[in-house]
PDB file of C-alpha atoms in Angstrom:
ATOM      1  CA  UNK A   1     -13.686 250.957  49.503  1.00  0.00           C
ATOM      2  CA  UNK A   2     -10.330 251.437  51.088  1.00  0.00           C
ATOM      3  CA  UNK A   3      -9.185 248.588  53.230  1.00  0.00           C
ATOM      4  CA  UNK A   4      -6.710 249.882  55.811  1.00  0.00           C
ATOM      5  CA  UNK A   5      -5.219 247.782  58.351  1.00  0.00           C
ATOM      6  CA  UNK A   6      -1.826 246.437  60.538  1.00  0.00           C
ATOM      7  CA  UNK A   7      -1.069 242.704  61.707  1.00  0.00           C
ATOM      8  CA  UNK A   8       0.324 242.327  65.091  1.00  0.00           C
ATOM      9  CA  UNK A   9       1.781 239.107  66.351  1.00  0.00           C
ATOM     10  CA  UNK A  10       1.120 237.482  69.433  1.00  0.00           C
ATOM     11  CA  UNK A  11       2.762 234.305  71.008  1.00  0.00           C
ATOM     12  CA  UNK A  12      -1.131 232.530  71.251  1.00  0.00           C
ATOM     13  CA  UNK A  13      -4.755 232.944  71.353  1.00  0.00           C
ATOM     14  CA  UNK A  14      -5.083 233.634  74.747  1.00  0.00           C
ATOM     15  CA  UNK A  15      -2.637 236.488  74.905  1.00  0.00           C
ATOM     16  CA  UNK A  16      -4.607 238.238  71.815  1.00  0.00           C
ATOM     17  CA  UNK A  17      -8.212 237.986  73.455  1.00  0.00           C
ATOM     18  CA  UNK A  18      -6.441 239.371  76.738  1.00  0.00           C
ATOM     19  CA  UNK A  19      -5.274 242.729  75.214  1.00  0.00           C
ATOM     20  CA  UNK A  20      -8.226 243.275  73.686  1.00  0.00           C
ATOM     21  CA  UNK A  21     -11.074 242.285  75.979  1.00  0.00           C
ATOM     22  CA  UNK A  22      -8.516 244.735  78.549  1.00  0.00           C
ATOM     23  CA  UNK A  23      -8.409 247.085  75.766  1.00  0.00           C
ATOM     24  CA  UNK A  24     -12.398 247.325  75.776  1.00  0.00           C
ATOM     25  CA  UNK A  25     -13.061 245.277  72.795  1.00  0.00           C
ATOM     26  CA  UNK A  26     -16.313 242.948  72.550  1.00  0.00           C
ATOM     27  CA  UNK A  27     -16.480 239.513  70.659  1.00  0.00           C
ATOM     28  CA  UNK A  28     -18.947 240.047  68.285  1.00  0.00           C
ATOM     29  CA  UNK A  29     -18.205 237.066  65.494  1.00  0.00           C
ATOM     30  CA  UNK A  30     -16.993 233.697  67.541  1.00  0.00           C
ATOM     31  CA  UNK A  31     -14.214 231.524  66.245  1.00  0.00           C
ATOM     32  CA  UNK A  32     -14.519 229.852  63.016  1.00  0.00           C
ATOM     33  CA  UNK A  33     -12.332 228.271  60.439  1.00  0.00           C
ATOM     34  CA  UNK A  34     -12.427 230.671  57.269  1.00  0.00           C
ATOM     35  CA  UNK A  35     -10.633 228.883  53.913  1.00  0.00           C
ATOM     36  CA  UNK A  36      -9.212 231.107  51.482  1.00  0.00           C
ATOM     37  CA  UNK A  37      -8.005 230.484  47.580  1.00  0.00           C
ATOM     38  CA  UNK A  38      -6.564 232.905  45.569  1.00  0.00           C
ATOM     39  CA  UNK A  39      -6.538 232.874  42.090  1.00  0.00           C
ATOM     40  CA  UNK A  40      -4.855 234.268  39.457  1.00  0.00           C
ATOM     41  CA  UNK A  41      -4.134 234.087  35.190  1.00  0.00           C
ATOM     42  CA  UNK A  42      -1.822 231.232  34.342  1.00  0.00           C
ATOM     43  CA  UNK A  43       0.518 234.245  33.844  1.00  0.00           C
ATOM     44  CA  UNK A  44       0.697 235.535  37.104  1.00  0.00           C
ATOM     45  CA  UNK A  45      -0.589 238.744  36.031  1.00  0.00           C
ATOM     46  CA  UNK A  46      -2.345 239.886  39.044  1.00  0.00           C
ATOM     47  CA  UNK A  47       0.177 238.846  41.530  1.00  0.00           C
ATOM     48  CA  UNK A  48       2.827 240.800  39.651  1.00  0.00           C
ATOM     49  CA  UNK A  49       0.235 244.216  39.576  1.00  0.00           C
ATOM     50  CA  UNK A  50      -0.376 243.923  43.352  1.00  0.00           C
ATOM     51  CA  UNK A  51      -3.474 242.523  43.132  1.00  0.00           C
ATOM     52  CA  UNK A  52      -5.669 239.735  44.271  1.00  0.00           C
ATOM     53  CA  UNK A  53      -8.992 237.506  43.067  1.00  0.00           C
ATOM     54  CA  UNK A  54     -10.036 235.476  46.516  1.00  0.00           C
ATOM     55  CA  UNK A  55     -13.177 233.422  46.886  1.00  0.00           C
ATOM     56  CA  UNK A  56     -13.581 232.586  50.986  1.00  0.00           C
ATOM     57  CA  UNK A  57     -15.439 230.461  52.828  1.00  0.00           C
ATOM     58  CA  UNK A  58     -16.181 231.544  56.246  1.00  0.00           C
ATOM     59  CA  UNK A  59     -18.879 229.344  58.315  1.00  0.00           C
ATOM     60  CA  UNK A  60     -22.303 229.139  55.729  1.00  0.00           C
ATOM     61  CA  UNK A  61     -21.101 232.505  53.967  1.00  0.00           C
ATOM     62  CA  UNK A  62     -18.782 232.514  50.765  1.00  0.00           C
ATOM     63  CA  UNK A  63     -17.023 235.906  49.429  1.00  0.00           C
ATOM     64  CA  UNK A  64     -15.674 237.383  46.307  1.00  0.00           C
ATOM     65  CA  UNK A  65     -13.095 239.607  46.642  1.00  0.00           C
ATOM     66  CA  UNK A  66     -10.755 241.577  44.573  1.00  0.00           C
ATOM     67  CA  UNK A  67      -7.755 243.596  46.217  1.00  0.00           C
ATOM     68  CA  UNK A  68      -5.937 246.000  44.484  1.00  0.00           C
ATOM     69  CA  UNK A  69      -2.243 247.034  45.105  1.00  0.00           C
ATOM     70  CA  UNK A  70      -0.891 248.443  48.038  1.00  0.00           C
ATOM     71  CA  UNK A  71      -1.083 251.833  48.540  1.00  0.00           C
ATOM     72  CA  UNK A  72       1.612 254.371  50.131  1.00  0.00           C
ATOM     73  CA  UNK A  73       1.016 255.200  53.739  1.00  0.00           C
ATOM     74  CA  UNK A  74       2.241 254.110  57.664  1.00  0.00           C
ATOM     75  CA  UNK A  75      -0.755 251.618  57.336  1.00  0.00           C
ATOM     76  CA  UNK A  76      -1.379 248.816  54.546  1.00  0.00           C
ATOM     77  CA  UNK A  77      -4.253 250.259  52.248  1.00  0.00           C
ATOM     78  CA  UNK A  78      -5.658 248.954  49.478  1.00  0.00           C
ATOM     79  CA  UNK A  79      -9.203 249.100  47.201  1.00  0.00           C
ATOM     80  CA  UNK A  80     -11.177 246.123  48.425  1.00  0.00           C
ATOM     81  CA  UNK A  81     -14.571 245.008  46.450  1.00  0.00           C
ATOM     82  CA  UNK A  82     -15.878 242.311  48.362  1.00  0.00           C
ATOM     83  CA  UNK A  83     -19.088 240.638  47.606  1.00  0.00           C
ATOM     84  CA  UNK A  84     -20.979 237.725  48.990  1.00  0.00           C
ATOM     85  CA  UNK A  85     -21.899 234.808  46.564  1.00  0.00           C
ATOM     86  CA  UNK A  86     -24.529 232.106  46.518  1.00  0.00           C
ATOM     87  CA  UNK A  87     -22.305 228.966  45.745  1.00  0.00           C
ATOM     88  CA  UNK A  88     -18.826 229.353  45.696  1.00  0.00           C
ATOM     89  CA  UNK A  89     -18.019 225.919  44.105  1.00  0.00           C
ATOM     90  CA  UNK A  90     -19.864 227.155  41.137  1.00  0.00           C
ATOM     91  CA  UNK A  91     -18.027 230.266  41.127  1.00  0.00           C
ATOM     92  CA  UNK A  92     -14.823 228.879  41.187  1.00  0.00           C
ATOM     93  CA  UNK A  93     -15.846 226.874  38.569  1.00  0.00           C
ATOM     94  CA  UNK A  94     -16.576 229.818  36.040  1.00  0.00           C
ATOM     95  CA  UNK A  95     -13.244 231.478  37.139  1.00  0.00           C
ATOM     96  CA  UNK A  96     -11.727 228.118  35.921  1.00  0.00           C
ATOM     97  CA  UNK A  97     -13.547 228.164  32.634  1.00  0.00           C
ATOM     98  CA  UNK A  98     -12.259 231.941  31.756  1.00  0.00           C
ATOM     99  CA  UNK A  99      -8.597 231.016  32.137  1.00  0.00           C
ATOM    100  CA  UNK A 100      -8.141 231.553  35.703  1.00  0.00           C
ATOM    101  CA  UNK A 101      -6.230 229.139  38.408  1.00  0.00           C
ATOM    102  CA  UNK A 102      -6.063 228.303  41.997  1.00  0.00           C
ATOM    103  CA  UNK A 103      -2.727 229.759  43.057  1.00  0.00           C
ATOM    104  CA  UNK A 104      -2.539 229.547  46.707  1.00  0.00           C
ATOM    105  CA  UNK A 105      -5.045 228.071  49.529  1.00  0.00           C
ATOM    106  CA  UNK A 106      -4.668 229.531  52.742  1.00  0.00           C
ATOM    107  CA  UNK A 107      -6.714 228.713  56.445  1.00  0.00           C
ATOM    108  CA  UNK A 108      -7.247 230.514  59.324  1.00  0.00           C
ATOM    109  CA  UNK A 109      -9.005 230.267  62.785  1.00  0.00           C
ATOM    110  CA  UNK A 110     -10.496 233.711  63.165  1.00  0.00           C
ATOM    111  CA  UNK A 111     -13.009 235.598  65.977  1.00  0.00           C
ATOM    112  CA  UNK A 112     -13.836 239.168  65.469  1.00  0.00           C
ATOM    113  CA  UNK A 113     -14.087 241.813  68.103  1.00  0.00           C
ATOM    114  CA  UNK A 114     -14.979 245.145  67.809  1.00  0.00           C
ATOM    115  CA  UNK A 115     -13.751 248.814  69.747  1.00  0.00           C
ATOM    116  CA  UNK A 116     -15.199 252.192  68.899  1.00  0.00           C
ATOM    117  CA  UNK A 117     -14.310 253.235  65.312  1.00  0.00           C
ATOM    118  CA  UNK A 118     -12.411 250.073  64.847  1.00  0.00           C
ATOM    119  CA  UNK A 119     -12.647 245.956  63.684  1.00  0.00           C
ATOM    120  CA  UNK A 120     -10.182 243.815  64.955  1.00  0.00           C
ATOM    121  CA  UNK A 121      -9.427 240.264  64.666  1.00  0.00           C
ATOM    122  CA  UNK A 122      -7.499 237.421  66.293  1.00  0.00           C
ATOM    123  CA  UNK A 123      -6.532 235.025  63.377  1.00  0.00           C
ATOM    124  CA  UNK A 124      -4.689 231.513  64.253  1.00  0.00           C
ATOM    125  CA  UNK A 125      -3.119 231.049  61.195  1.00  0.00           C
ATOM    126  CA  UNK A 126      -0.779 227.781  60.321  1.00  0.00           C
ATOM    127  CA  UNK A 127       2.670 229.470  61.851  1.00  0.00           C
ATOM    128  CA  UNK A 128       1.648 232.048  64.458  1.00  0.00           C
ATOM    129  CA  UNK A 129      -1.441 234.208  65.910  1.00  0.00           C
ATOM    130  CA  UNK A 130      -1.950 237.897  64.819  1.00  0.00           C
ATOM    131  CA  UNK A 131      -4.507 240.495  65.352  1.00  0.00           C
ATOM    132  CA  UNK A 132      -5.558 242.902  62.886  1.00  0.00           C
ATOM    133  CA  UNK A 133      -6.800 246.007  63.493  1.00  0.00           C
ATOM    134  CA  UNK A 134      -8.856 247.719  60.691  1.00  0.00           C
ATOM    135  CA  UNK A 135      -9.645 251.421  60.800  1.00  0.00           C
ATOM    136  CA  UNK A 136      -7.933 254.975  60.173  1.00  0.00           C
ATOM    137  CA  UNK A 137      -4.030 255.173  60.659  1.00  0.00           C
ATOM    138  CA  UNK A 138      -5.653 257.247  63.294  1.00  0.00           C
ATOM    139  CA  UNK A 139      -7.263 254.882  64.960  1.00  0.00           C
ATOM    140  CA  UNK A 140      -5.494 252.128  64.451  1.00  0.00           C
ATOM    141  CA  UNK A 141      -2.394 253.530  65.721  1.00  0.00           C
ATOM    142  CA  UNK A 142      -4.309 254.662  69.129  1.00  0.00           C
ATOM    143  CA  UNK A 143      -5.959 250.813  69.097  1.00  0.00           C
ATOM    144  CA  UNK A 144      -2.752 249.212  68.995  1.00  0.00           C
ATOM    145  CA  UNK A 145      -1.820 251.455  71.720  1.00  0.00           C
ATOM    146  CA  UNK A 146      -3.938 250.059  74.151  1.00  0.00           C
ATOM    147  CA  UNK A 147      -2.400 246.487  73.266  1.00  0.00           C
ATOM    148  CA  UNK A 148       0.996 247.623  74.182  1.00  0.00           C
ATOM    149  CA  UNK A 149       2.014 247.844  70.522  1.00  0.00           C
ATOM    150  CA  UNK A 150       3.325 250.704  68.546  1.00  0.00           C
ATOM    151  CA  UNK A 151       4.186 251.300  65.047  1.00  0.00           C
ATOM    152  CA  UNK A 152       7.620 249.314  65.118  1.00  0.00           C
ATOM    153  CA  UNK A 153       5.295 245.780  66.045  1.00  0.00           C
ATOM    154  CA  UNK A 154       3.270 246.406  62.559  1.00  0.00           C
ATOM    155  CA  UNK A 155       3.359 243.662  59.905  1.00  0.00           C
ATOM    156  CA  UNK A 156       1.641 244.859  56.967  1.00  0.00           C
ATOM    157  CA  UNK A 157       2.699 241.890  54.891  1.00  0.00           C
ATOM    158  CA  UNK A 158       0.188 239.693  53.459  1.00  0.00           C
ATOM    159  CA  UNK A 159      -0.932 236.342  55.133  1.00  0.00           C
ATOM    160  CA  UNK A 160       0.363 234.534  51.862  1.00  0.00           C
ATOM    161  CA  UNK A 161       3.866 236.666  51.943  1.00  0.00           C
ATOM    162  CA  UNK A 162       3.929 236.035  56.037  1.00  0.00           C
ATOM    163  CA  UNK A 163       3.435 231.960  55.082  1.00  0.00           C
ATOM    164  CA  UNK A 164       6.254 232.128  52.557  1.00  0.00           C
ATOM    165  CA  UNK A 165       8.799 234.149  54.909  1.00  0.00           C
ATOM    166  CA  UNK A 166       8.043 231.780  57.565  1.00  0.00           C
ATOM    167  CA  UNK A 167       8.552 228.416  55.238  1.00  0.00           C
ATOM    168  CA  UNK A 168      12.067 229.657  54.238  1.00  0.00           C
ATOM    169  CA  UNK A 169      12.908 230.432  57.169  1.00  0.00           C
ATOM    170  CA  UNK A 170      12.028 226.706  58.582  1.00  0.00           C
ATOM    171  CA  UNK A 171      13.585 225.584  55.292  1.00  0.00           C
ATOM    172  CA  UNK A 172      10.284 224.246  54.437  1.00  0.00           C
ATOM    173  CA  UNK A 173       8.274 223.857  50.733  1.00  0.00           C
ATOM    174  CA  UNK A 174       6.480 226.886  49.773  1.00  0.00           C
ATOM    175  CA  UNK A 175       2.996 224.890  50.079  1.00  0.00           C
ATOM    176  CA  UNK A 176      -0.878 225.625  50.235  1.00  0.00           C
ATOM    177  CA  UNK A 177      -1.192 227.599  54.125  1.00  0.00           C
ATOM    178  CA  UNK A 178      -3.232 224.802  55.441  1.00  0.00           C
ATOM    179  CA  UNK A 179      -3.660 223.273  59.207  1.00  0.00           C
ATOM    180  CA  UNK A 180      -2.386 219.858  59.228  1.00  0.00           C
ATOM    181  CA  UNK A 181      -5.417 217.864  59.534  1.00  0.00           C
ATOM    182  CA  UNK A 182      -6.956 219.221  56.981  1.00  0.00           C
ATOM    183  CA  UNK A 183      -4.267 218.712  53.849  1.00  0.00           C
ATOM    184  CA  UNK A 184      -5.944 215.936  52.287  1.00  0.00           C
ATOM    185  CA  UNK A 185      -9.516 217.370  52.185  1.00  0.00           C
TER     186      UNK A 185
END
């Protein structure tokens, strides 16, 4: 499947779910915490192709996912194959024990809404609040639209690449993308 989306920053949470509820969108997934970890060969083969290994954990579900590199287009697009696992912990343990390491952990607050033809989301990450809108360039260029955006406010960086702009900017260590409280568990 092709994944095809656009970040948009907003200055909080409340200014997100106000252009979208006025927009027409409907909550359908509340706000959870979701913890990513990306992994890659000691190497850092797959970061250097484009591409990523994830495992999530997102409320009681986990994920395995595998993004390939970014495609040409006005949008970000990539192959996604996403699939939902049974014990994560155990997963991440065979990815261990065939060479593979935890590279980056990331964190987000996230509630999903959805509009006709399109997914959005309103993710509190570490260092900002962003919606994404997933759909068609199409689509998501008439979507972010009707949240006073055009195609000047798109970010189509990566959360990781967003967290490492934003630490050099406030001249801080390139660490884990983690909410305070939780950097010791």
């Amino acid at each position: 499947m092709i994944e095809q989306e656009v970040k948009l920053s907003f200055p909080h949470v409340e200014a997100a779910r106000q252009a979208i509820v006025e927009a027409g969108g409907r909550l359908v997934v509340s706000r959870r915490l979701v913890d990513d970890r990306l992994f890659d060969l000691p190497d850092g083969r797959l970061r250097r192709r484009g591409m990523t290994l994830r495992t999530r954990r997102d409320a009681a579900d986990a994920y395995l996912t595998v993004k390939g590199p970014v495609l040409a287009g006005p949008v970000k697009s990539r192959e996604e194959l996403e699939t939902r696992v049974d014990d994560v912990d155990v997963l991440e343990a065979a990815l261990s024990a065939i060479g593979f390491v935890r590279t980056f952990r990331a964190q987000k607050y996230r509630e999903e809404y959805a509009l006709p033809s399109a997914r959005l989301t309103i993710d509190q990450v570490p260092f900002g609040v962003f919606v994404e809108i997933e759909g068609t360039p199409d689509v998501i260029a008439r979507v972010a639209g009707s949240l006073g955006r055009t195609p000047s406010d798109y970010r189509l960086e990566s959360y990781p690449t967003l967290w490492r702009q934003w630490c050099a900017a406030a001249g801080r260590p390139e660490d884990d993308m983690l909410f305070d409280d939780s950097r010791n568990a």
